[in-house]
Amino acid sequence: MIPLPLLLNYFEKACKQLLKLADEEAEEVVPSELTLNLNWHRSRIVESQLTALASTLLEYESRFNAKVVQDVLREIGVGNFNNVVEGDGDEELHKTLVTAMEKTNEVAREAFVRSVLFLEMRDSSDNSHERNLHTHADLSKSALMEYLGLAITAMRLPEIQSFLFNGTSVKVDIESEVFSTSEERLLYIQRLLWKAVGWEPDNASDQMKHLMEEGNSELMNDNEVMETVMKYTSSVRVAVTNASMGSDLTESMSTTDGTTRVVNVTYSEKVVTSETIQSLSAPTSNSMNEHKHEQQSLEQKAQRDVAKLRQDIHDEFVSLPPDEQGKTLAKAKQAQDAFLQKVMSTPPGAERVMLMKSIDFETQKLLIIHKMWATV
């Protein structure tokens, strides 16, 4: 039987140990063949967790066996709390343990992806390091699921969100490549992750796009794959939307006396279409010039969609009776004031981008109405 406080103590230590991993330089030299798979990164995560467990057990004067504790942790993972002291039959304690375990698992996933991305970013700047990447084989389920899992987690990392937003370096000692648009930055991250799972990015992306367009392949008929692809598409959609919204947000500017004033704050009216998502989630092997041409076409379509949306909102507003128009304008002014207040109280960068994500459609309509009619 393992005491509940010991398990909670372990989860806390494990989270701290995993968070420190991104700031630690690996002491051992990474053999080139290990960069072609993810085992080295997994071993770093396991070592961090074992270090946290050893530290926890020392506080209990080694009265508990590490293997026994690990067995209990596995049991908790499947909902068995029989070997937890104070945990038998107490639903609230069960929830506390499960919450702590889920948090630790999420921190571990993020630490794993950071380890992968940071190594790939360093490796991409080393022209002397040749990679034996898959170029002709059919994309396997295991490789696809590995890539999707990495990408889904990567899109949640604050440093990746900041990188997509404005190109901020993900780590002070890593010189990221410079890109002019958030779309190019996203493609860069996707290419790094394909390399991490051992695939030549253009080839893998072409195959993935073909699978998504075909829809009736064995892989896309796999429920597990389809569910993961949907999660991946959603995560990319959020990343693209956040980056697009953020690019339209004019930052505060400093005056000559050192104070800060707001020059202008706008909100995004960009429309992220299904074509945009497919283009970004499964980029083809086109040259950069071709990609820019395609991107311009997508942006032009997005502008047409925005124009139609604005016209629909305009028509809906003018069809209202005069008294309802007045009430709507008042609500729009309140929405605008509340929005500006939130923007001003939110630090620039990733946090402000995340604020944009939380705006519901009705509020967006009110902001557009205020923008169209405030100066009329």
Short mmCIF file of C-alpha atoms in Angstrom, two decimals:
data_model
loop_
_atom_site.label_atom_id
_atom_site.label_comp_id
_atom_site.label_asym_id
_atom_site.label_seq_id
_atom_site.Cartn_x
_atom_site.Cartn_y
_atom_site.Cartn_z
CA MET A 1 0.00 0.00 0.00
CA ILE A 2 1.35 3.41 -1.03
CA PRO A 3 0.41 6.59 0.91
CA LEU A 4 -1.55 9.21 -1.01
CA PRO A 5 0.83 12.06 0.01
CA LEU A 6 3.78 10.14 -1.46
CA LEU A 7 2.06 9.86 -4.84
CA LEU A 8 1.05 13.51 -4.88
CA ASN A 9 4.58 14.49 -3.88
CA TYR A 10 5.95 12.42 -6.77
CA PHE A 11 3.61 14.05 -9.31
CA GLU A 12 4.70 17.51 -8.15
CA LYS A 13 8.40 16.64 -8.31
CA ALA A 14 8.00 14.98 -11.71
CA CYS A 15 6.37 18.10 -13.17
CA LYS A 16 9.19 20.31 -11.87
CA GLN A 17 11.84 17.91 -13.16
CA LEU A 18 10.24 17.72 -16.60
CA LEU A 19 9.88 21.50 -16.86
CA LYS A 20 13.59 21.87 -16.08
CA LEU A 21 14.49 19.50 -18.89
CA ALA A 22 14.07 22.13 -21.60
CA ASP A 23 16.68 24.35 -19.93
CA GLU A 24 19.23 21.59 -19.46
CA GLU A 25 21.81 20.73 -22.06
CA ALA A 26 22.14 17.01 -22.69
CA GLU A 27 25.46 15.90 -21.25
CA GLU A 28 25.90 12.94 -23.56
CA VAL A 29 26.57 13.40 -27.25
CA VAL A 30 23.61 12.32 -29.31
CA PRO A 31 24.69 9.63 -31.83
CA SER A 32 23.60 10.56 -35.34
CA GLU A 33 21.51 7.41 -35.78
CA LEU A 34 19.40 8.31 -32.73
CA THR A 35 18.23 11.50 -34.38
CA LEU A 36 16.36 9.28 -36.84
CA ASN A 37 14.02 7.99 -34.14
CA LEU A 38 12.51 9.25 -30.92
CA ASN A 39 13.95 6.75 -28.44
CA TRP A 40 16.60 9.15 -27.16
CA HIS A 41 13.98 11.76 -26.33
CA ARG A 42 11.80 9.19 -24.61
CA SER A 43 14.74 8.09 -22.49
CA ARG A 44 15.22 11.69 -21.31
CA ILE A 45 11.60 11.84 -20.16
CA VAL A 46 11.84 8.50 -18.35
CA GLU A 47 15.09 9.52 -16.65
CA SER A 48 13.49 12.73 -15.39
CA GLN A 49 10.53 10.81 -13.98
CA LEU A 50 12.80 8.23 -12.33
CA THR A 51 14.86 11.05 -10.79
CA ALA A 52 11.68 12.56 -9.36
CA LEU A 53 10.59 9.17 -7.99
CA ALA A 54 14.00 8.53 -6.37
CA SER A 55 13.91 11.98 -4.77
CA THR A 56 10.42 11.32 -3.43
CA LEU A 57 11.35 7.94 -1.97
CA LEU A 58 14.38 9.44 -0.21
CA GLU A 59 12.03 11.67 1.75
CA TYR A 60 10.36 8.49 3.00
CA GLU A 61 13.76 7.02 3.92
CA SER A 62 13.43 4.44 1.14
CA ARG A 63 10.69 2.59 3.02
CA PHE A 64 8.90 2.00 -0.28
CA ASN A 65 10.16 0.10 -3.30
CA ALA A 66 10.35 2.03 -6.57
CA LYS A 67 8.97 -0.87 -8.62
CA VAL A 68 5.98 -1.21 -6.29
CA VAL A 69 5.24 2.50 -6.60
CA GLN A 70 5.47 2.27 -10.39
CA ASP A 71 3.03 -0.64 -10.37
CA VAL A 72 0.58 1.41 -8.29
CA LEU A 73 0.95 4.34 -10.68
CA ARG A 74 0.03 2.05 -13.57
CA GLU A 75 -2.98 0.80 -11.60
CA ILE A 76 -4.15 4.38 -10.99
CA GLY A 77 -3.90 4.95 -14.73
CA VAL A 78 -6.58 2.31 -15.31
CA GLY A 79 -8.76 3.45 -12.41
CA ASN A 80 -7.59 1.00 -9.74
CA PHE A 81 -7.00 2.71 -6.38
CA ASN A 82 -6.98 -0.42 -4.19
CA ASN A 83 -3.30 -0.07 -3.29
CA VAL A 84 -3.47 3.60 -2.31
CA VAL A 85 -3.65 4.34 1.41
CA GLU A 86 -6.50 6.80 2.09
CA GLY A 87 -7.69 6.31 -1.47
CA ASP A 88 -10.04 3.36 -1.09
CA GLY A 89 -13.61 4.40 -1.84
CA ASP A 90 -13.01 8.17 -1.64
CA GLU A 91 -14.15 9.68 -4.94
CA GLU A 92 -12.68 13.11 -4.21
CA LEU A 93 -9.24 11.63 -3.52
CA HIS A 94 -9.57 9.59 -6.67
CA LYS A 95 -10.22 12.77 -8.64
CA THR A 96 -7.26 14.48 -6.99
CA LEU A 97 -4.93 11.65 -7.97
CA VAL A 98 -6.25 11.41 -11.51
CA THR A 99 -5.96 15.19 -11.98
CA ALA A 100 -2.37 15.14 -10.72
CA MET A 101 -1.51 12.22 -12.99
CA GLU A 102 -3.11 13.84 -16.04
CA LYS A 103 -1.23 17.08 -15.39
CA THR A 104 2.05 15.16 -15.08
CA ASN A 105 1.34 13.24 -18.29
CA GLU A 106 0.63 16.47 -20.15
CA VAL A 107 3.84 18.07 -18.84
CA ALA A 108 5.70 14.93 -19.96
CA ARG A 109 4.19 15.16 -23.46
CA GLU A 110 5.19 18.82 -23.72
CA ALA A 111 8.72 18.10 -22.44
CA PHE A 112 9.03 15.32 -25.02
CA VAL A 113 8.00 17.60 -27.89
CA ARG A 114 10.31 20.38 -26.69
CA SER A 115 13.21 17.92 -26.61
CA VAL A 116 12.38 16.81 -30.16
CA LEU A 117 11.96 20.31 -31.59
CA PHE A 118 15.01 21.82 -29.91
CA LEU A 119 17.26 19.04 -31.19
CA GLU A 120 15.80 19.27 -34.70
CA MET A 121 16.28 23.05 -34.75
CA ARG A 122 19.91 22.65 -33.78
CA ASP A 123 20.33 19.84 -36.30
CA SER A 124 18.78 21.85 -39.13
CA SER A 125 21.54 24.45 -38.81
CA ASP A 126 24.26 21.76 -39.09
CA ASN A 127 24.76 21.33 -42.83
CA SER A 128 27.40 18.65 -42.28
CA HIS A 129 24.90 16.28 -40.66
CA GLU A 130 23.30 14.03 -43.26
CA ARG A 131 19.96 12.41 -42.54
CA ASN A 132 18.78 9.13 -43.99
CA LEU A 133 15.12 10.00 -44.28
CA HIS A 134 12.37 7.89 -45.87
CA THR A 135 11.60 9.11 -49.37
CA HIS A 136 9.93 6.25 -51.24
CA ALA A 137 8.14 4.01 -48.74
CA ASP A 138 4.42 4.32 -48.09
CA LEU A 139 3.58 6.38 -45.04
CA SER A 140 2.86 3.95 -42.20
CA LYS A 141 0.23 4.30 -39.50
CA SER A 142 2.88 4.43 -36.78
CA ALA A 143 4.82 7.24 -38.51
CA LEU A 144 1.63 9.22 -39.22
CA MET A 145 0.34 8.85 -35.65
CA GLU A 146 3.75 9.81 -34.24
CA TYR A 147 3.83 12.96 -36.36
CA LEU A 148 0.24 13.92 -35.55
CA GLY A 149 0.80 13.47 -31.82
CA LEU A 150 3.94 15.61 -31.89
CA ALA A 151 2.23 18.35 -33.90
CA ILE A 152 -0.90 18.46 -31.72
CA THR A 153 1.19 19.00 -28.60
CA ALA A 154 3.57 21.43 -30.33
CA MET A 155 0.69 23.73 -31.24
CA ARG A 156 -0.12 24.08 -27.51
CA LEU A 157 3.38 25.12 -26.43
CA PRO A 158 3.56 28.84 -25.48
CA GLU A 159 6.96 29.26 -27.13
CA ILE A 160 5.65 27.80 -30.39
CA GLN A 161 2.58 30.05 -30.26
CA SER A 162 4.89 33.06 -29.82
CA PHE A 163 7.11 31.84 -32.66
CA LEU A 164 4.12 31.50 -34.99
CA PHE A 165 2.85 34.91 -33.91
CA ASN A 166 5.97 37.01 -34.43
CA GLY A 167 8.99 34.75 -35.02
CA THR A 168 10.25 34.94 -31.44
CA SER A 169 13.08 32.47 -30.88
CA VAL A 170 11.75 29.38 -29.10
CA LYS A 171 14.91 29.17 -27.00
CA VAL A 172 17.57 31.78 -26.34
CA ASP A 173 20.47 29.56 -27.43
CA ILE A 174 18.79 28.37 -30.65
CA GLU A 175 18.85 30.58 -33.72
CA SER A 176 15.61 29.85 -35.54
CA GLU A 177 15.34 30.49 -39.24
CA VAL A 178 13.75 33.80 -40.15
CA PHE A 179 10.40 33.76 -41.95
CA SER A 180 8.18 36.64 -43.00
CA THR A 181 4.78 35.05 -42.33
CA SER A 182 3.19 32.88 -39.68
CA GLU A 183 2.26 30.36 -42.39
CA GLU A 184 5.93 29.87 -43.30
CA ARG A 185 6.80 29.44 -39.62
CA LEU A 186 4.12 26.80 -39.27
CA LEU A 187 5.45 24.91 -42.28
CA TYR A 188 8.93 25.10 -40.75
CA ILE A 189 7.70 23.46 -37.52
CA GLN A 190 5.84 20.79 -39.48
CA ARG A 191 8.96 19.98 -41.52
CA LEU A 192 11.05 19.62 -38.37
CA LEU A 193 8.54 17.15 -36.92
CA TRP A 194 8.46 15.05 -40.10
CA LYS A 195 12.26 14.82 -39.95
CA ALA A 196 12.02 13.79 -36.30
CA VAL A 197 9.92 10.77 -37.20
CA GLY A 198 12.37 9.86 -39.96
CA TRP A 199 10.60 11.13 -43.07
CA GLU A 200 11.60 13.53 -45.80
CA PRO A 201 9.09 16.38 -45.19
CA ASP A 202 7.93 17.01 -48.76
CA ASN A 203 7.38 13.33 -49.46
CA ALA A 204 5.50 12.74 -46.19
CA SER A 205 3.40 15.86 -46.66
CA ASP A 206 2.47 14.89 -50.20
CA GLN A 207 1.39 11.45 -48.99
CA MET A 208 -0.61 12.92 -46.11
CA LYS A 209 -2.38 15.37 -48.41
CA HIS A 210 -3.20 12.53 -50.80
CA LEU A 211 -4.62 10.47 -47.92
CA MET A 212 -6.79 13.37 -46.76
CA GLU A 213 -8.07 14.10 -50.26
CA GLU A 214 -8.68 10.45 -51.10
CA GLY A 215 -10.55 9.72 -47.88
CA ASN A 216 -11.22 6.06 -48.63
CA SER A 217 -7.77 4.60 -47.95
CA GLU A 218 -7.17 1.95 -45.31
CA LEU A 219 -5.46 4.51 -43.08
CA MET A 220 -8.25 7.07 -43.30
CA ASN A 221 -10.85 4.37 -42.57
CA ASP A 222 -9.06 3.63 -39.30
CA ASN A 223 -11.11 5.23 -36.50
CA GLU A 224 -8.04 5.95 -34.38
CA VAL A 225 -6.28 7.67 -37.27
CA MET A 226 -9.37 9.67 -38.26
CA GLU A 227 -9.92 10.88 -34.68
CA THR A 228 -6.28 11.95 -34.41
CA VAL A 229 -6.35 13.67 -37.81
CA MET A 230 -9.39 15.66 -36.67
CA LYS A 231 -7.58 16.72 -33.49
CA TYR A 232 -4.55 17.67 -35.57
CA THR A 233 -6.63 19.72 -38.01
CA SER A 234 -8.29 21.49 -35.09
CA SER A 235 -4.94 22.30 -33.46
CA VAL A 236 -3.60 23.69 -36.74
CA ARG A 237 -6.78 25.73 -37.21
CA VAL A 238 -6.35 27.29 -33.76
CA ALA A 239 -2.66 28.00 -34.43
CA VAL A 240 -3.39 29.64 -37.79
CA THR A 241 -6.28 31.65 -36.38
CA ASN A 242 -4.26 32.86 -33.40
CA ALA A 243 -1.31 33.85 -35.56
CA SER A 244 -3.57 35.63 -38.07
CA MET A 245 -5.45 37.46 -35.34
CA GLY A 246 -2.24 38.42 -33.63
CA SER A 247 -0.75 39.83 -36.81
CA ASP A 248 -3.65 42.27 -37.03
CA LEU A 249 -3.23 43.46 -33.47
CA THR A 250 -1.31 46.73 -33.34
CA GLU A 251 0.87 46.82 -30.24
CA SER A 252 1.07 49.68 -27.77
CA MET A 253 3.67 52.31 -28.57
CA SER A 254 5.83 54.31 -26.18
CA THR A 255 5.73 58.09 -26.20
CA THR A 256 8.78 60.30 -25.86
CA ASP A 257 8.12 60.79 -22.14
CA GLY A 258 8.32 57.05 -21.49
CA THR A 259 4.60 56.49 -20.93
CA THR A 260 2.57 54.06 -22.97
CA ARG A 261 -0.37 54.97 -25.15
CA VAL A 262 -2.57 52.92 -27.44
CA VAL A 263 -2.14 53.96 -31.05
CA ASN A 264 -4.67 51.55 -32.52
CA VAL A 265 -6.20 48.22 -31.63
CA THR A 266 -8.00 46.15 -34.22
CA TYR A 267 -9.38 42.66 -34.34
CA SER A 268 -8.98 40.09 -37.05
CA GLU A 269 -11.55 39.67 -39.75
CA LYS A 270 -9.52 37.01 -41.55
CA VAL A 271 -11.41 33.88 -42.40
CA VAL A 272 -9.54 30.60 -42.05
CA THR A 273 -11.08 28.37 -44.67
CA SER A 274 -10.92 24.61 -45.07
CA GLU A 275 -8.61 25.14 -48.06
CA THR A 276 -6.21 27.10 -45.85
CA ILE A 277 -6.20 24.35 -43.24
CA GLN A 278 -5.54 21.63 -45.80
CA SER A 279 -2.74 23.65 -47.36
CA LEU A 280 -1.03 24.16 -44.01
CA SER A 281 -1.72 20.77 -42.46
CA ALA A 282 -0.42 18.90 -45.48
CA PRO A 283 1.94 21.16 -47.49
CA THR A 284 3.00 19.93 -50.90
CA SER A 285 6.52 19.78 -52.32
CA ASN A 286 6.00 22.98 -54.32
CA SER A 287 8.80 25.47 -54.43
CA MET A 288 8.61 28.50 -52.11
CA ASN A 289 7.55 30.69 -55.03
CA GLU A 290 4.69 28.34 -55.84
CA HIS A 291 3.71 28.27 -52.18
CA LYS A 292 3.66 32.06 -52.03
CA HIS A 293 1.48 32.15 -55.16
CA GLU A 294 -0.94 29.65 -53.61
CA GLN A 295 -0.93 31.62 -50.37
CA GLN A 296 -1.79 34.82 -52.24
CA SER A 297 -4.73 33.03 -53.86
CA LEU A 298 -5.93 31.81 -50.47
CA GLU A 299 -5.60 35.30 -49.01
CA GLN A 300 -7.60 36.75 -51.91
CA LYS A 301 -10.34 34.18 -51.32
CA ALA A 302 -10.26 35.01 -47.61
CA GLN A 303 -10.67 38.69 -48.44
CA ARG A 304 -13.72 37.86 -50.57
CA ASP A 305 -15.16 35.81 -47.71
CA VAL A 306 -14.58 38.74 -45.33
CA ALA A 307 -16.31 41.12 -47.72
CA LYS A 308 -19.31 38.80 -47.94
CA LEU A 309 -19.43 38.43 -44.15
CA ARG A 310 -19.34 42.21 -43.70
CA GLN A 311 -22.09 42.64 -46.29
CA ASP A 312 -24.28 40.02 -44.58
CA ILE A 313 -23.84 41.73 -41.22
CA HIS A 314 -24.57 45.12 -42.81
CA ASP A 315 -27.74 43.85 -44.48
CA GLU A 316 -28.93 42.21 -41.28
CA PHE A 317 -28.36 45.42 -39.33
CA VAL A 318 -30.12 47.78 -41.77
CA SER A 319 -33.13 45.44 -41.87
CA LEU A 320 -33.72 46.04 -38.14
CA PRO A 321 -36.30 48.61 -36.97
CA PRO A 322 -34.74 51.95 -35.90
CA ASP A 323 -35.19 51.26 -32.18
CA GLU A 324 -33.52 47.84 -32.53
CA GLN A 325 -30.66 49.44 -34.47
CA GLY A 326 -30.13 51.87 -31.61
CA LYS A 327 -30.06 49.05 -29.06
CA THR A 328 -27.65 47.05 -31.23
CA LEU A 329 -25.30 50.03 -31.62
CA ALA A 330 -25.31 50.52 -27.85
CA LYS A 331 -24.44 46.84 -27.35
CA ALA A 332 -21.73 47.13 -30.00
CA LYS A 333 -20.23 50.13 -28.19
CA GLN A 334 -20.24 48.18 -24.91
CA ALA A 335 -18.62 45.20 -26.62
CA GLN A 336 -15.93 47.43 -28.14
CA ASP A 337 -15.16 49.13 -24.81
CA ALA A 338 -14.98 45.80 -22.98
CA PHE A 339 -12.76 44.37 -25.72
CA LEU A 340 -10.33 47.30 -25.60
CA GLN A 341 -10.17 47.09 -21.81
CA LYS A 342 -9.26 43.40 -21.97
CA VAL A 343 -6.64 44.05 -24.65
CA MET A 344 -5.06 46.83 -22.60
CA SER A 345 -4.86 44.62 -19.50
CA THR A 346 -3.34 41.66 -21.41
CA PRO A 347 0.44 41.59 -22.06
CA PRO A 348 1.43 41.75 -25.74
CA GLY A 349 2.44 38.51 -27.42
CA ALA A 350 1.10 35.00 -26.87
CA GLU A 351 -1.27 35.97 -24.06
CA ARG A 352 -2.92 38.62 -26.19
CA VAL A 353 -3.20 36.17 -29.06
CA MET A 354 -4.93 33.69 -26.76
CA LEU A 355 -7.36 36.45 -25.76
CA MET A 356 -8.35 36.82 -29.40
CA LYS A 357 -9.09 33.10 -29.56
CA SER A 358 -11.69 33.42 -26.80
CA ILE A 359 -13.92 35.93 -28.64
CA ASP A 360 -17.22 34.31 -29.57
CA PHE A 361 -18.95 34.89 -32.92
CA GLU A 362 -21.70 37.16 -31.55
CA THR A 363 -19.11 39.46 -30.00
CA GLN A 364 -17.18 39.51 -33.27
CA LYS A 365 -20.37 40.60 -35.06
CA LEU A 366 -20.86 43.43 -32.58
CA LEU A 367 -17.25 44.57 -33.03
CA ILE A 368 -17.70 44.60 -36.80
CA ILE A 369 -20.95 46.57 -36.47
CA HIS A 370 -19.22 49.13 -34.24
CA LYS A 371 -16.35 49.39 -36.72
CA MET A 372 -18.74 49.95 -39.65
CA TRP A 373 -21.15 52.36 -37.97
CA ALA A 374 -19.18 54.22 -35.29
CA THR A 375 -17.99 56.89 -37.72
CA VAL A 376 -21.19 57.09 -39.80
#
